Amino acid sequence: MCGIVGIVGTEPVAPLLVDALKRLEYRGYDSAGVATIEDSQLDRRRAEGKLVNLEARLKASPLSGTVGIGHTRWATHGVPNEINAHPHFSDSVAVVHNGIIENFRVLRDELEKDGYSFSSQTDTEVVAHLVSRGLKQGLKPVQAAHEAIKRLEGAFALAILFRDEEDLIVGARNGPPLAIGHGEGKMYLGSDAIALAPFTDRITYLEDGDWCVVHREKAEIFDLEGNPVERVLQRSVGSSLMVDKGNHRHFMIKEIYEQPEVISHTLSHYLDFGDCRTTIGEDLPFNLAEVERISISACGTAYLAGLISKYWFERLAGIPVDIDIASEFRYREMPLKKGGLALFISQSGETADTLASLRYCKENGQHIGAIVNVPESTIARESDAILQTLAGPEIGVASTKAFTCQLSVLVSLAIAVGKARGAIDVQKEKELIRALTEAPRYANKALKLEKQIEKIAADLAKVRHILYLGRDTNYPLALEGALKLKEISYIHAEGYAAGELKHGPIALIDETMPVVVIAPHDRIFEKTVSNMQEVAARGGRIILITDEKGASEVSIDAEHVVVMPDMPEILTPIVYAIPVQLLAYHTALAMGTDVDQPRNLAKSVTVE
Ligand code: F6R
C-alpha cells in the first residue's frame, strides 16, 4: 500500500529514487512521484500510472538534487491522478505517505480555517500543511515535524523533506513499515529492505510510534514524546536475494516455477528428512503438548492456506481450530482461553488486519506464532515464534509460491502438534514425512501440464463467469482458484464446497458455465463425482483436475480432464495448487491483463 523512499545522498538522487521505487512498485502502482532539493529549490515530478510514466517525465525534465523523497501510490483518498500523486507540497515542505490519516477531516477543517487551501483530495496533504504551519509559527524543521506527527491518528509511514535543509529527511512510523538504511556518508529511508538493497544492507527498522531524523552522517530515532530510542542495526538478507524475472515473461510464472525448490527448502527446514521426524517444537517458547485450541487469522490467499490447515490440524492432531478472516476477527471480540495458540499467516508480515488480530490475541494471553515470508516484518517481530516460509521474495501481486510454502509450514506444524499431543505415533509421523519428501517431485510433474492448461485457458478467457468446486482440503483450494483467477484475469469466479452446489449455486449452471472441479481420487471422490453428475445433467462444462485413478474411474463427459500423478493425500493441496495457479495465469495472459500488477491491487495491504 504505497512505497516510500528517501535519500540524503551525494550525487543526483532522482534516478536512485526511481530505482528504489521499482523495487517497491509491488506495494502500489497507480501513480508515482519524486521531489528533490537543489540550490534551495524544492522541485517535483509526478505522473499518473506506472513508474515508466514518471521515468519518461524525468527524462524530459530531469531533477538533479542530492536529497530527495519518492513514492509509488495505491490510492486510498482521491482518485489515482497526477494531482493526488505524492510528494505533496506546502510551501517549503514536501511529504510522502503510506497509510491513512484517520483524523484528516478534522485537521483539514482546522487548516482551512487557518487559511490553508488544498490542491489534492488526499489525506496526506494535511501533513504537509501541518508541518509548514509549524515552521511559520517559528518552530525548527525537526520540531515542526514532531509536532505535526503528534497530531496524526491512524496508520502511517512518512518521509518529510524541507526546502531549506539539504541534509535532512524526517521519517515517522505508526503501522506501516519504515526502515533506515545506513550508507557511507549517505543515508536512506525505505518501506522495506528490498527497496534499499542496491544501496546498503545495514538496516534499522523503526517501531510503531518511532520517528527519525536522518542526515548524511547519522540517523537518530525518537519515541513520540521525543526521547531518543535505540533500535538494532541489522544486516538485511534483502540484498542477497535476486529480484528479477530471469527468462520468464512475468514474476508470477517465475514464482510458480520456483515452487518445487522453495517447497523443498521450507519443508526441509521443519522436517528432518533423514530420520523422518519433525523438528518444530524443539525450540518453541511454549509447549505444543499443552495447547488445547488453535486460532488462525489471515487475509486472502494466506487465509485460504489457513483454511486448508484446519483440516490437517483437526485430522492429524485432533485439535480444534477456529479460523477467521483477520478483518472480521479483529472486531469480533472472541473470548479466548489463556494458553491457546494463535497463528497468523502472512506473506508480507505487514497486513494491517492480521497484525491487529495478532495484538488482540496477545492481549488475551495466547501464544503467538507467525507464519511469514519476511522475517524482519512487524508480524514476525511481534510474535513469540516465527515459522518462516522460505519462499524468497514474492513480487507478483498474486500469491503463488508463498501459498504453497505456507502450506508446507502448516502441514509440518500439524504433524508436530499431532506428535506432541500423542495423536500420531512415530510410525505415522514417518509415513507422513516420507510422503512430504515427494512434494517437490510431484510439483515438478504438475508443472509439466502447463501446455495443456494453456489450451484450456484459451477457452476460459471467452467466458465471464466460472465456478470452482472441491471437497475437503480441495474446497479451500477451489476458493483459492477462484480468487487467483478473478484477481488477475478480471473474470468473475466463485469457489464452493462441492456439496453446497445444490443449495443455491446450481441455479447458475447452464451450457455456458464452466465448472472447474478439483477432485483427486480420495476418500470422498465418489461424492464429488455425484456433484459433477449434477453439473453435467444441466449442461455445465466440466474442467476436471484429478489424478490417474480418478480419470480412469470417472464416467462423466468432461470438456477437459487435467490428469495429475497419483500421490499421497497429504500432498494434494500443495501440489494441486500448481495447475490451479497455471490456469489463472494463462487465462489472464489470454485476456491480455497485467498479470504481475493487476488493477486496483497491491502486494502489501497495510490499511484496513
Ligand atoms: C492473493 C493475494 C492476497 C494476499 C493477502 C494477504 O493472490 O496475494 O489475497 O494473500 O492480501 O497478504 P499477506 O499474505 O501479505 O498478509
Coordinates of C-alpha atoms and ligand atoms in Angstrom, one line a residue:
M1 CA 0.0 0.0 0.0
C2 CA 2.2 2.8 -1.3
G3 CA 6.0 2.6 -1.2
I4 CA 8.2 5.3 0.3
V5 CA 11.8 6.1 -0.2
G6 CA 14.1 8.9 0.8
I7 CA 17.8 9.5 0.2
V8 CA 20.2 12.0 1.7
G9 CA 23.0 11.5 -0.8
T10 CA 26.0 12.9 -2.5
E11 CA 25.0 12.6 -6.2
P12 CA 21.7 13.3 -8.0
V13 CA 19.2 11.1 -6.3
A14 CA 16.2 11.1 -8.7
P15 CA 17.5 8.0 -10.7
L16 CA 18.2 6.2 -7.4
L17 CA 14.8 7.1 -6.0
V18 CA 13.2 5.7 -9.1
D19 CA 15.4 2.6 -8.9
A20 CA 14.2 2.0 -5.3
L21 CA 10.6 2.7 -6.3
K22 CA 10.8 -0.1 -8.9
R23 CA 11.5 -2.4 -6.1
L24 CA 8.6 -1.0 -4.2
E25 CA 6.1 -1.0 -7.0
Y26 CA 4.6 -4.2 -5.7
R27 CA 3.1 -2.0 -2.9
G28 CA 1.1 0.1 -5.3
Y29 CA 1.4 1.4 -8.8
D30 CA -1.4 3.8 -9.7
S31 CA 0.8 6.9 -9.7
A32 CA 4.3 7.9 -8.6
G33 CA 6.5 10.9 -7.9
V34 CA 9.8 12.2 -6.6
A35 CA 10.9 15.5 -5.1
T36 CA 14.4 16.8 -4.6
I37 CA 16.1 20.0 -3.4
E38 CA 18.7 21.8 -5.4
D39 CA 20.0 25.3 -4.6
S40 CA 17.3 25.8 -2.1
Q41 CA 14.7 24.9 -4.7
L42 CA 12.1 22.2 -3.9
D43 CA 11.0 20.6 -7.1
R44 CA 9.0 17.5 -8.0
R45 CA 7.9 15.3 -10.9
R46 CA 4.8 13.2 -10.7
A47 CA 2.9 11.0 -13.1
E48 CA -0.3 9.0 -13.1
G49 CA 0.0 5.3 -13.8
K50 CA 3.1 3.1 -13.6
L51 CA 6.7 4.1 -12.9
V52 CA 7.5 4.2 -16.6
N53 CA 5.4 7.3 -16.9
L54 CA 7.4 9.0 -14.1
E55 CA 10.6 7.9 -15.7
A56 CA 9.6 9.5 -19.0
R57 CA 8.7 12.7 -17.2
L58 CA 12.1 12.7 -15.5
K59 CA 13.9 12.0 -18.8
A60 CA 12.1 15.0 -20.4
S61 CA 12.7 17.2 -17.4
P62 CA 15.4 15.8 -15.0
L63 CA 15.9 16.7 -11.3
S64 CA 19.4 16.9 -10.0
G65 CA 19.2 17.5 -6.3
T66 CA 21.2 15.2 -3.9
V67 CA 18.5 14.9 -1.3
G68 CA 15.0 13.7 -2.1
I69 CA 12.0 11.5 -1.5
G70 CA 9.9 9.3 -3.7
H71 CA 6.6 7.5 -3.7
T72 CA 4.6 4.9 -5.5
R73 CA 0.9 5.0 -4.7
W74 CA -2.0 2.7 -4.1
A75 CA -4.9 5.2 -3.8
T76 CA -7.0 5.4 -0.6
H77 CA -8.1 9.1 -0.6
G78 CA -8.7 10.6 -4.0
V79 CA -8.6 9.0 -7.5
P80 CA -5.2 8.0 -8.9
N81 CA -4.2 11.0 -10.9
E82 CA -1.2 13.4 -11.0
I83 CA -2.7 15.9 -8.6
N84 CA -3.2 13.3 -5.9
A85 CA 0.2 11.7 -6.6
H86 CA 2.8 12.2 -3.9
P87 CA 5.0 14.1 -2.9
H88 CA 2.6 16.7 -1.6
F89 CA 3.9 20.2 -1.0
S90 CA 3.1 23.0 1.3
D91 CA 5.4 26.0 0.7
S92 CA 8.8 24.7 1.8
V93 CA 7.7 21.2 2.9
A94 CA 7.3 18.0 0.9
V95 CA 5.7 14.8 2.2
V96 CA 5.3 11.2 1.0
H97 CA 3.0 9.0 3.0
N98 CA 1.9 5.4 3.2
G99 CA -1.3 4.5 5.1
I100 CA -4.3 6.5 6.2
I101 CA -4.5 9.6 8.4
E102 CA -7.8 8.8 10.1
N103 CA -8.3 12.3 11.6
F104 CA -7.6 14.1 8.3
R105 CA -11.1 15.6 8.1
V106 CA -10.7 17.4 11.4
L107 CA -7.2 18.5 10.6
R108 CA -8.2 19.7 7.1
D109 CA -11.1 21.8 8.6
E110 CA -8.7 23.3 11.1
L111 CA -6.1 24.1 8.5
E112 CA -8.7 25.5 6.1
K113 CA -9.9 27.8 8.8
D114 CA -6.3 28.9 9.2
G115 CA -6.2 29.9 5.5
Y116 CA -4.6 26.8 4.0
S117 CA -6.0 25.7 0.7
F118 CA -5.8 22.1 -0.5
S119 CA -4.9 21.1 -4.0
S120 CA -5.5 17.4 -3.7
Q121 CA -8.2 15.1 -2.4
T122 CA -5.6 13.2 -0.3
D123 CA -5.3 12.8 3.5
T124 CA -1.5 13.3 3.1
E125 CA -1.7 17.0 2.2
V126 CA -2.7 17.8 5.8
V127 CA 0.7 16.6 7.0
A128 CA 2.5 18.9 4.6
H129 CA 0.4 21.9 5.8
L130 CA 0.7 21.0 9.5
V131 CA 4.5 20.9 9.2
S132 CA 4.5 24.1 7.2
R133 CA 2.3 25.9 9.7
G134 CA 4.7 24.9 12.5
L135 CA 7.6 26.4 10.5
K136 CA 5.6 29.6 10.1
Q137 CA 5.0 29.7 13.8
G138 CA 8.7 29.7 14.3
L139 CA 9.4 26.0 15.0
K140 CA 12.6 24.5 13.7
P141 CA 12.1 21.8 10.9
V142 CA 12.6 18.8 13.2
Q143 CA 10.3 20.3 15.9
A144 CA 7.7 21.2 13.3
A145 CA 7.7 17.7 12.0
H146 CA 7.5 16.2 15.5
E147 CA 4.6 18.5 16.5
A148 CA 2.7 17.5 13.3
I149 CA 3.4 13.8 13.8
K150 CA 1.9 14.1 17.3
R151 CA -1.4 15.3 15.9
L152 CA -1.8 12.4 13.5
E153 CA -4.1 9.4 14.1
G154 CA -4.3 6.3 12.0
A155 CA -1.7 4.2 10.3
F156 CA 1.1 6.0 8.6
A157 CA 4.7 5.9 7.4
L158 CA 6.0 9.3 6.4
A159 CA 9.1 10.9 4.9
I160 CA 9.3 14.7 5.1
L161 CA 11.7 17.0 3.2
F162 CA 12.4 20.7 3.9
R163 CA 13.4 23.1 1.1
D164 CA 15.9 24.9 3.4
E165 CA 17.6 21.7 4.7
E166 CA 19.7 19.9 2.2
D167 CA 21.0 17.4 4.8
L168 CA 17.7 16.3 6.4
I169 CA 14.8 14.0 6.0
V170 CA 12.4 13.3 8.9
G171 CA 10.7 9.9 8.9
A172 CA 7.9 8.5 11.0
R173 CA 6.2 5.2 11.5
N174 CA 2.9 4.2 13.1
G175 CA 1.7 1.0 11.5
P176 CA 3.1 0.6 8.0
P177 CA 6.8 -0.3 8.0
L178 CA 9.7 2.1 7.6
A179 CA 13.4 1.3 7.7
I180 CA 16.6 3.4 7.8
G181 CA 19.4 2.3 5.5
H182 CA 22.9 3.2 6.6
G183 CA 25.4 4.1 3.9
E184 CA 28.9 5.6 3.9
G185 CA 28.2 9.4 4.1
K186 CA 24.7 8.8 2.7
M187 CA 21.5 7.7 4.5
Y188 CA 18.3 6.2 3.2
L189 CA 14.7 5.6 4.2
G190 CA 12.5 3.0 2.7
S191 CA 9.3 1.0 3.1
D192 CA 11.4 -2.2 3.1
A193 CA 14.9 -3.5 3.0
I194 CA 14.5 -4.8 -0.6
A195 CA 13.9 -1.2 -1.8
L196 CA 17.3 -0.2 -0.2
A197 CA 19.1 -3.4 -1.2
P198 CA 21.2 -1.8 -4.1
F199 CA 22.4 0.9 -1.6
T200 CA 23.0 -0.8 1.7
D201 CA 22.3 -4.0 3.7
R202 CA 22.7 -2.2 7.0
I203 CA 19.1 -1.6 8.1
T204 CA 17.3 -0.3 11.2
Y205 CA 13.6 -0.8 11.4
L206 CA 11.5 1.8 13.1
E207 CA 9.0 0.6 15.6
D208 CA 5.4 1.8 15.9
G209 CA 5.4 5.3 17.3
D210 CA 9.0 6.0 16.3
W211 CA 10.1 8.9 14.2
C212 CA 13.6 9.6 13.0
V213 CA 15.9 12.4 11.9
V214 CA 18.1 11.4 9.0
H215 CA 21.3 13.2 8.0
R216 CA 24.1 12.1 5.6
E217 CA 26.4 11.2 8.6
K218 CA 23.9 10.0 11.2
A219 CA 20.3 9.0 11.9
E220 CA 18.6 9.4 15.2
I221 CA 15.4 7.7 16.4
F222 CA 12.9 9.1 18.9
D223 CA 9.7 8.0 20.5
L224 CA 6.5 10.0 20.3
E225 CA 7.4 12.1 23.3
G226 CA 10.7 12.9 21.7
N227 CA 13.0 10.7 23.9
P228 CA 15.9 9.1 21.9
V229 CA 15.4 5.4 21.5
E230 CA 17.9 2.7 20.4
R231 CA 16.8 0.3 17.6
V232 CA 19.0 -2.6 16.4
L233 CA 21.1 -2.2 13.3
Q234 CA 20.8 -5.4 11.4
R235 CA 22.2 -6.9 8.2
S236 CA 19.3 -7.4 5.8
V237 CA 19.0 -10.5 3.7
G238 CA 17.1 -8.5 1.1
S239 CA 20.2 -7.5 -0.7
S240 CA 21.4 -11.0 -1.3
L241 CA 18.2 -12.1 -3.0
M242 CA 17.8 -11.7 -6.7
V243 CA 14.7 -9.9 -7.6
D244 CA 14.3 -10.2 -11.4
K245 CA 12.3 -12.2 -13.8
G246 CA 15.1 -14.2 -15.2
N247 CA 14.0 -15.7 -18.5
H248 CA 10.3 -15.6 -17.6
R249 CA 7.7 -13.3 -19.0
H250 CA 6.3 -12.4 -15.6
F251 CA 7.2 -12.7 -12.0
M252 CA 4.1 -14.8 -11.4
I253 CA 5.2 -17.6 -13.8
K254 CA 8.7 -17.4 -12.5
E255 CA 7.4 -17.8 -9.0
I256 CA 5.1 -20.7 -10.0
Y257 CA 8.1 -22.5 -11.4
E258 CA 10.2 -21.8 -8.3
Q259 CA 7.8 -23.9 -6.2
P260 CA 9.5 -27.3 -6.3
E261 CA 12.6 -25.7 -4.9
V262 CA 11.1 -23.4 -2.3
I263 CA 8.6 -26.0 -1.1
S264 CA 11.7 -28.3 -0.7
H265 CA 13.6 -25.6 1.3
T266 CA 10.6 -24.9 3.5
L267 CA 9.8 -28.5 4.3
S268 CA 13.4 -29.4 4.9
H269 CA 13.6 -26.5 7.4
Y270 CA 10.9 -28.1 9.6
L271 CA 11.3 -31.7 8.8
D272 CA 14.3 -34.0 9.2
F273 CA 14.0 -36.0 6.0
G274 CA 16.8 -38.3 7.1
D275 CA 15.1 -39.5 10.3
C276 CA 11.6 -38.7 9.1
R277 CA 10.7 -36.6 12.1
T278 CA 9.5 -33.0 12.6
T279 CA 11.9 -30.6 14.2
I280 CA 9.3 -28.0 15.1
G281 CA 8.7 -27.7 18.8
E282 CA 12.3 -28.2 19.9
D283 CA 13.0 -24.5 20.3
L284 CA 9.5 -23.1 20.6
P285 CA 8.9 -20.8 23.6
F286 CA 5.7 -22.8 24.5
N287 CA 4.8 -26.4 24.8
L288 CA 2.8 -27.8 21.9
A289 CA 1.5 -30.6 24.0
E290 CA -0.2 -28.2 26.3
V291 CA -2.0 -26.3 23.6
E292 CA -5.8 -27.1 23.6
R293 CA -7.0 -24.9 20.8
I294 CA -5.6 -23.1 17.8
S295 CA -7.0 -20.0 16.3
I296 CA -5.9 -18.8 12.9
S297 CA -6.3 -15.3 11.3
A298 CA -5.1 -14.2 8.0
C299 CA -6.3 -12.5 4.8
G300 CA -6.8 -13.5 1.2
T301 CA -4.7 -16.4 0.0
A302 CA -3.0 -16.6 3.3
Y303 CA -6.4 -17.2 4.9
L304 CA -7.1 -20.0 2.5
A305 CA -3.8 -21.7 3.4
G306 CA -5.0 -21.5 7.0
L307 CA -8.4 -23.0 6.0
I308 CA -6.6 -26.0 4.4
S309 CA -4.5 -26.4 7.6
K310 CA -7.7 -26.6 9.7
Y311 CA -8.3 -30.0 8.1
W312 CA -4.8 -31.1 8.8
F313 CA -4.7 -29.9 12.5
E314 CA -8.1 -31.4 13.2
R315 CA -7.4 -34.7 11.4
L316 CA -3.7 -35.2 12.3
A317 CA -3.5 -33.6 15.7
G318 CA -7.1 -33.9 16.9
I319 CA -7.0 -30.3 18.0
P320 CA -9.9 -27.9 17.4
V321 CA -9.2 -24.9 15.1
D322 CA -11.0 -21.6 14.8
I323 CA -10.2 -19.8 11.6
D324 CA -11.2 -16.3 10.7
I325 CA -10.6 -13.7 8.0
A326 CA -8.5 -11.2 10.0
S327 CA -10.6 -8.2 9.2
E328 CA -13.6 -10.0 10.8
F329 CA -11.7 -11.5 13.7
R330 CA -10.2 -8.2 14.9
Y331 CA -13.6 -6.8 15.7
R332 CA -15.4 -10.0 16.7
E333 CA -14.4 -9.8 20.4
M334 CA -13.9 -13.6 20.5
P335 CA -13.4 -14.9 24.0
L336 CA -10.1 -16.8 24.2
K337 CA -8.9 -19.2 26.9
K338 CA -5.4 -18.3 28.0
G339 CA -2.6 -20.5 26.7
G340 CA -4.1 -21.2 23.3
L341 CA -2.0 -21.0 20.2
A342 CA -2.9 -18.1 17.8
L343 CA -1.4 -18.4 14.3
F344 CA -1.1 -15.5 11.9
I345 CA -0.3 -16.3 8.3
S346 CA 1.1 -13.5 6.1
Q347 CA 3.5 -13.4 3.1
S348 CA 4.4 -9.7 3.8
G349 CA 4.1 -9.8 7.5
E350 CA 2.7 -6.3 7.4
T351 CA -1.1 -6.9 6.7
A352 CA -2.9 -4.4 8.9
D353 CA -5.9 -6.6 9.8
T354 CA -3.7 -9.6 10.5
L355 CA -1.5 -7.5 12.7
A356 CA -4.4 -6.1 14.6
S357 CA -5.7 -9.6 15.2
L358 CA -2.3 -10.7 16.5
R359 CA -2.3 -7.8 19.0
Y360 CA -5.8 -8.8 20.2
C361 CA -4.7 -12.4 20.8
K362 CA -1.5 -11.2 22.6
E363 CA -3.6 -9.1 24.9
N364 CA -5.8 -12.1 25.5
G365 CA -3.0 -14.4 26.6
Q366 CA -2.4 -16.5 23.5
H367 CA 0.9 -17.9 22.4
I368 CA 1.6 -16.1 19.1
G369 CA 3.0 -18.0 16.1
A370 CA 3.8 -16.1 12.8
I371 CA 4.0 -17.9 9.5
V372 CA 5.5 -15.1 7.5
N373 CA 7.8 -14.8 4.4
V374 CA 9.6 -11.7 5.7
P375 CA 11.4 -12.4 8.9
E376 CA 12.0 -8.7 9.7
S377 CA 8.3 -7.8 9.3
T378 CA 6.2 -6.4 12.0
I379 CA 4.1 -9.5 12.4
A380 CA 7.3 -11.5 12.8
R381 CA 8.7 -9.1 15.3
E382 CA 5.6 -9.1 17.5
S383 CA 5.3 -12.9 17.6
D384 CA 6.6 -15.4 20.2
A385 CA 7.7 -17.8 17.5
I386 CA 8.4 -17.2 13.8
L387 CA 7.8 -20.1 11.4
Q388 CA 9.3 -18.6 8.3
T389 CA 8.2 -19.6 4.8
L390 CA 11.4 -19.9 2.7
A391 CA 9.8 -18.7 -0.5
G392 CA 12.2 -15.9 -1.2
P393 CA 10.8 -12.5 -2.3
E394 CA 7.4 -12.8 -4.0
I395 CA 7.0 -9.9 -6.4
G396 CA 3.9 -11.0 -8.5
V397 CA 0.9 -9.5 -6.7
A398 CA -1.0 -12.8 -6.9
S399 CA 0.5 -15.0 -4.3
T400 CA 1.7 -18.4 -5.6
K401 CA 4.9 -19.7 -4.0
A402 CA 4.2 -18.1 -0.7
F403 CA 0.9 -20.0 -0.6
T404 CA 2.5 -23.4 -1.1
C405 CA 5.3 -22.6 1.3
Q406 CA 2.6 -21.6 3.9
L407 CA 1.0 -25.0 3.4
S408 CA 4.4 -26.6 3.8
V409 CA 4.9 -24.9 7.2
L410 CA 1.4 -25.6 8.3
V411 CA 1.5 -29.3 7.4
S412 CA 4.8 -29.6 9.3
L413 CA 3.3 -27.9 12.3
A414 CA 0.2 -30.1 12.2
I415 CA 2.4 -33.1 12.3
A416 CA 4.4 -31.6 15.2
V417 CA 1.3 -30.8 17.2
G418 CA -0.1 -34.3 16.4
K419 CA 3.0 -35.9 17.7
A420 CA 3.2 -33.6 20.8
R421 CA -0.4 -34.5 21.7
G422 CA 0.1 -38.2 21.1
A423 CA -2.4 -38.1 18.2
I424 CA 0.1 -39.6 15.8
D425 CA 2.7 -42.2 16.6
V426 CA 6.3 -42.4 15.3
Q427 CA 5.2 -44.8 12.6
K428 CA 2.5 -42.4 11.3
E429 CA 4.9 -39.4 11.6
K430 CA 7.5 -41.3 9.4
E431 CA 4.8 -42.2 6.8
L432 CA 3.6 -38.6 6.5
I433 CA 7.1 -37.2 6.3
R434 CA 8.2 -39.8 3.7
A435 CA 5.2 -38.7 1.7
L436 CA 6.1 -35.0 2.1
T437 CA 9.7 -35.6 0.8
E438 CA 8.0 -36.3 -2.5
A439 CA 6.2 -32.9 -2.7
P440 CA 8.9 -31.2 -4.9
R441 CA 9.0 -34.1 -7.3
Y442 CA 5.2 -34.1 -7.7
A443 CA 5.3 -30.3 -8.0
N444 CA 7.7 -30.7 -10.9
K445 CA 5.4 -33.1 -12.6
A446 CA 2.5 -30.7 -12.2
L447 CA 4.4 -28.0 -14.0
K448 CA 4.7 -30.3 -17.0
L449 CA 1.0 -29.9 -17.5
E450 CA 1.4 -26.2 -18.5
K451 CA 0.9 -26.7 -22.2
Q452 CA -2.5 -28.5 -21.7
I453 CA -3.6 -25.9 -19.2
E454 CA -2.7 -23.1 -21.6
K455 CA -5.2 -24.6 -24.1
I456 CA -7.9 -24.9 -21.5
A457 CA -7.2 -21.3 -20.5
A458 CA -7.8 -20.1 -24.1
D459 CA -11.4 -21.4 -23.7
L460 CA -11.9 -19.9 -20.3
A461 CA -10.8 -16.5 -21.5
K462 CA -14.0 -16.4 -23.6
V463 CA -16.4 -16.5 -20.6
R464 CA -17.5 -14.1 -17.9
H465 CA -18.2 -16.4 -15.0
I466 CA -16.6 -19.6 -13.7
L467 CA -17.3 -21.9 -10.8
Y468 CA -14.7 -23.8 -8.8
L469 CA -15.7 -26.8 -6.8
G470 CA -13.9 -29.1 -4.3
R471 CA -14.4 -31.0 -1.1
D472 CA -12.3 -31.4 2.0
T473 CA -8.9 -29.6 1.5
N474 CA -9.8 -29.1 -2.1
Y475 CA -12.7 -26.8 -1.1
P476 CA -10.3 -24.1 0.2
L477 CA -8.3 -24.8 -2.9
A478 CA -11.4 -24.2 -5.0
L479 CA -11.7 -20.8 -3.2
E480 CA -8.1 -20.1 -4.0
G481 CA -8.5 -21.0 -7.7
A482 CA -11.5 -18.6 -7.9
L483 CA -9.6 -15.8 -6.1
K484 CA -6.5 -16.3 -8.3
L485 CA -8.5 -16.2 -11.5
K486 CA -10.6 -13.2 -10.7
E487 CA -7.7 -11.1 -9.3
I488 CA -5.6 -11.4 -12.4
S489 CA -8.0 -12.1 -15.3
Y490 CA -10.9 -10.0 -14.0
I491 CA -13.3 -12.9 -14.9
H492 CA -15.9 -13.4 -12.2
A493 CA -15.2 -16.6 -10.4
E494 CA -16.6 -18.3 -7.2
G495 CA -15.4 -21.2 -5.3
Y496 CA -17.8 -23.6 -3.5
A497 CA -17.7 -26.7 -1.4
A498 CA -19.0 -29.2 -4.0
G499 CA -21.7 -30.4 -1.5
E500 CA -23.1 -26.8 -1.4
L501 CA -23.8 -26.8 -5.1
K502 CA -27.4 -27.9 -4.8
H503 CA -28.1 -25.4 -2.0
G504 CA -28.0 -22.5 -4.4
P505 CA -25.2 -22.1 -7.0
I506 CA -26.6 -24.9 -9.1
A507 CA -29.1 -22.4 -10.4
L508 CA -26.3 -20.8 -12.3
I509 CA -25.4 -23.9 -14.3
D510 CA -26.2 -23.9 -18.0
E511 CA -24.2 -24.8 -21.1
T512 CA -22.3 -21.5 -20.9
M513 CA -20.9 -22.1 -17.4
P514 CA -17.5 -23.7 -17.0
V515 CA -17.1 -25.5 -13.7
V516 CA -13.6 -26.3 -12.5
V517 CA -13.7 -29.4 -10.3
I518 CA -10.7 -30.2 -8.1
A519 CA -11.0 -33.9 -7.3
P520 CA -8.1 -36.2 -6.6
H521 CA -9.2 -39.8 -6.1
D522 CA -9.6 -39.6 -2.3
R523 CA -12.0 -40.9 0.3
I524 CA -14.8 -38.7 -0.9
F525 CA -14.1 -38.8 -4.6
E526 CA -17.4 -40.5 -5.3
K527 CA -19.3 -37.7 -3.6
T528 CA -17.7 -35.2 -5.8
V529 CA -18.4 -37.3 -8.8
S530 CA -22.1 -37.1 -7.9
N531 CA -21.8 -33.3 -7.8
M532 CA -20.2 -33.4 -11.2
Q533 CA -23.2 -35.5 -12.5
E534 CA -25.5 -32.8 -11.3
V535 CA -23.5 -30.2 -13.3
A536 CA -23.3 -32.5 -16.4
A537 CA -27.1 -33.1 -16.2
R538 CA -27.7 -29.4 -16.6
G539 CA -25.3 -29.0 -19.5
G540 CA -22.4 -27.4 -17.4
R541 CA -18.9 -27.5 -18.9
I542 CA -16.7 -29.5 -16.6
I543 CA -13.0 -29.0 -16.3
L544 CA -11.8 -31.8 -14.1
I545 CA -8.5 -31.7 -12.3
T546 CA -7.9 -35.2 -10.9
D547 CA -5.3 -38.0 -10.8
E548 CA -4.7 -41.1 -12.9
K549 CA -7.0 -43.2 -10.8
G550 CA -9.7 -40.6 -10.7
A551 CA -9.5 -40.1 -14.5
S552 CA -9.8 -43.9 -15.1
E553 CA -12.8 -44.3 -12.9
V554 CA -14.9 -41.2 -13.7
S555 CA -17.6 -41.8 -16.2
I556 CA -18.5 -38.2 -16.8
D557 CA -18.1 -36.5 -20.1
A558 CA -15.8 -33.6 -19.0
E559 CA -14.8 -31.0 -21.5
H560 CA -11.2 -31.2 -20.2
V561 CA -9.5 -33.5 -17.8
V562 CA -6.2 -32.5 -16.3
V563 CA -4.5 -35.7 -15.1
M564 CA -2.2 -35.3 -12.2
P565 CA 0.0 -38.2 -11.0
D566 CA -1.5 -40.3 -8.2
M567 CA 0.0 -39.1 -4.9
P568 CA -0.5 -39.4 -1.2
E569 CA -3.5 -37.4 0.1
I570 CA -1.4 -35.3 2.4
L571 CA 0.3 -33.7 -0.7
T572 CA -2.7 -32.8 -2.8
P573 CA -3.4 -29.3 -1.6
I574 CA 0.3 -28.3 -2.1
V575 CA 0.7 -29.9 -5.5
Y576 CA -2.8 -29.2 -6.9
A577 CA -2.2 -25.5 -6.2
I578 CA 0.1 -25.6 -9.3
P579 CA -2.5 -26.4 -12.0
V580 CA -4.9 -24.0 -10.3
Q581 CA -2.3 -21.2 -10.5
L582 CA -1.3 -22.0 -14.1
L583 CA -5.0 -21.9 -15.1
A584 CA -5.4 -18.4 -13.7
Y585 CA -2.1 -17.3 -15.2
H586 CA -2.8 -18.5 -18.7
T587 CA -6.4 -17.2 -18.6
A588 CA -5.1 -13.8 -17.6
L589 CA -2.5 -14.0 -20.4
A590 CA -5.1 -14.8 -22.9
M591 CA -7.2 -11.9 -21.6
G592 CA -4.2 -9.6 -22.0
T593 CA -4.3 -8.2 -18.5
D594 CA -1.4 -7.0 -16.4
V595 CA -0.6 -10.3 -14.7
D596 CA 2.0 -9.1 -12.2
Q597 CA 0.3 -5.8 -11.3
P598 CA -3.4 -6.4 -11.7
R599 CA -5.7 -3.3 -11.5
N600 CA -6.7 -2.0 -8.1
L601 CA -4.5 -4.4 -6.1
A602 CA -1.2 -4.1 -4.2
K603 CA 1.1 -6.7 -2.7
S604 CA 1.2 -5.4 0.8
V605 CA -2.0 -4.3 2.4
T606 CA -1.1 -2.0 5.4
V607 CA -4.5 -0.3 5.6
E608 CA -7.8 -1.7 6.9
Ligands
F6R1 C1 -3.9 -13.1 -3.5 C2 -3.1 -12.4 -2.5 C3 -3.8 -11.7 -1.4 C4 -2.9 -11.9 -0.1 C5 -3.5 -11.1 1.1 C6 -2.7 -11.2 2.3 O1 -3.2 -13.6 -4.5 O2 -1.9 -12.3 -2.7 O3 -5.0 -12.2 -1.1 O4 -2.8 -13.2 0.2 O5 -3.5 -9.7 0.7 O6 -1.4 -10.8 2.2 P1 -0.3 -11.2 3.2 O7 0.0 -12.7 3.0 O8 0.9 -10.4 2.8 O9 -0.8 -10.9 4.6

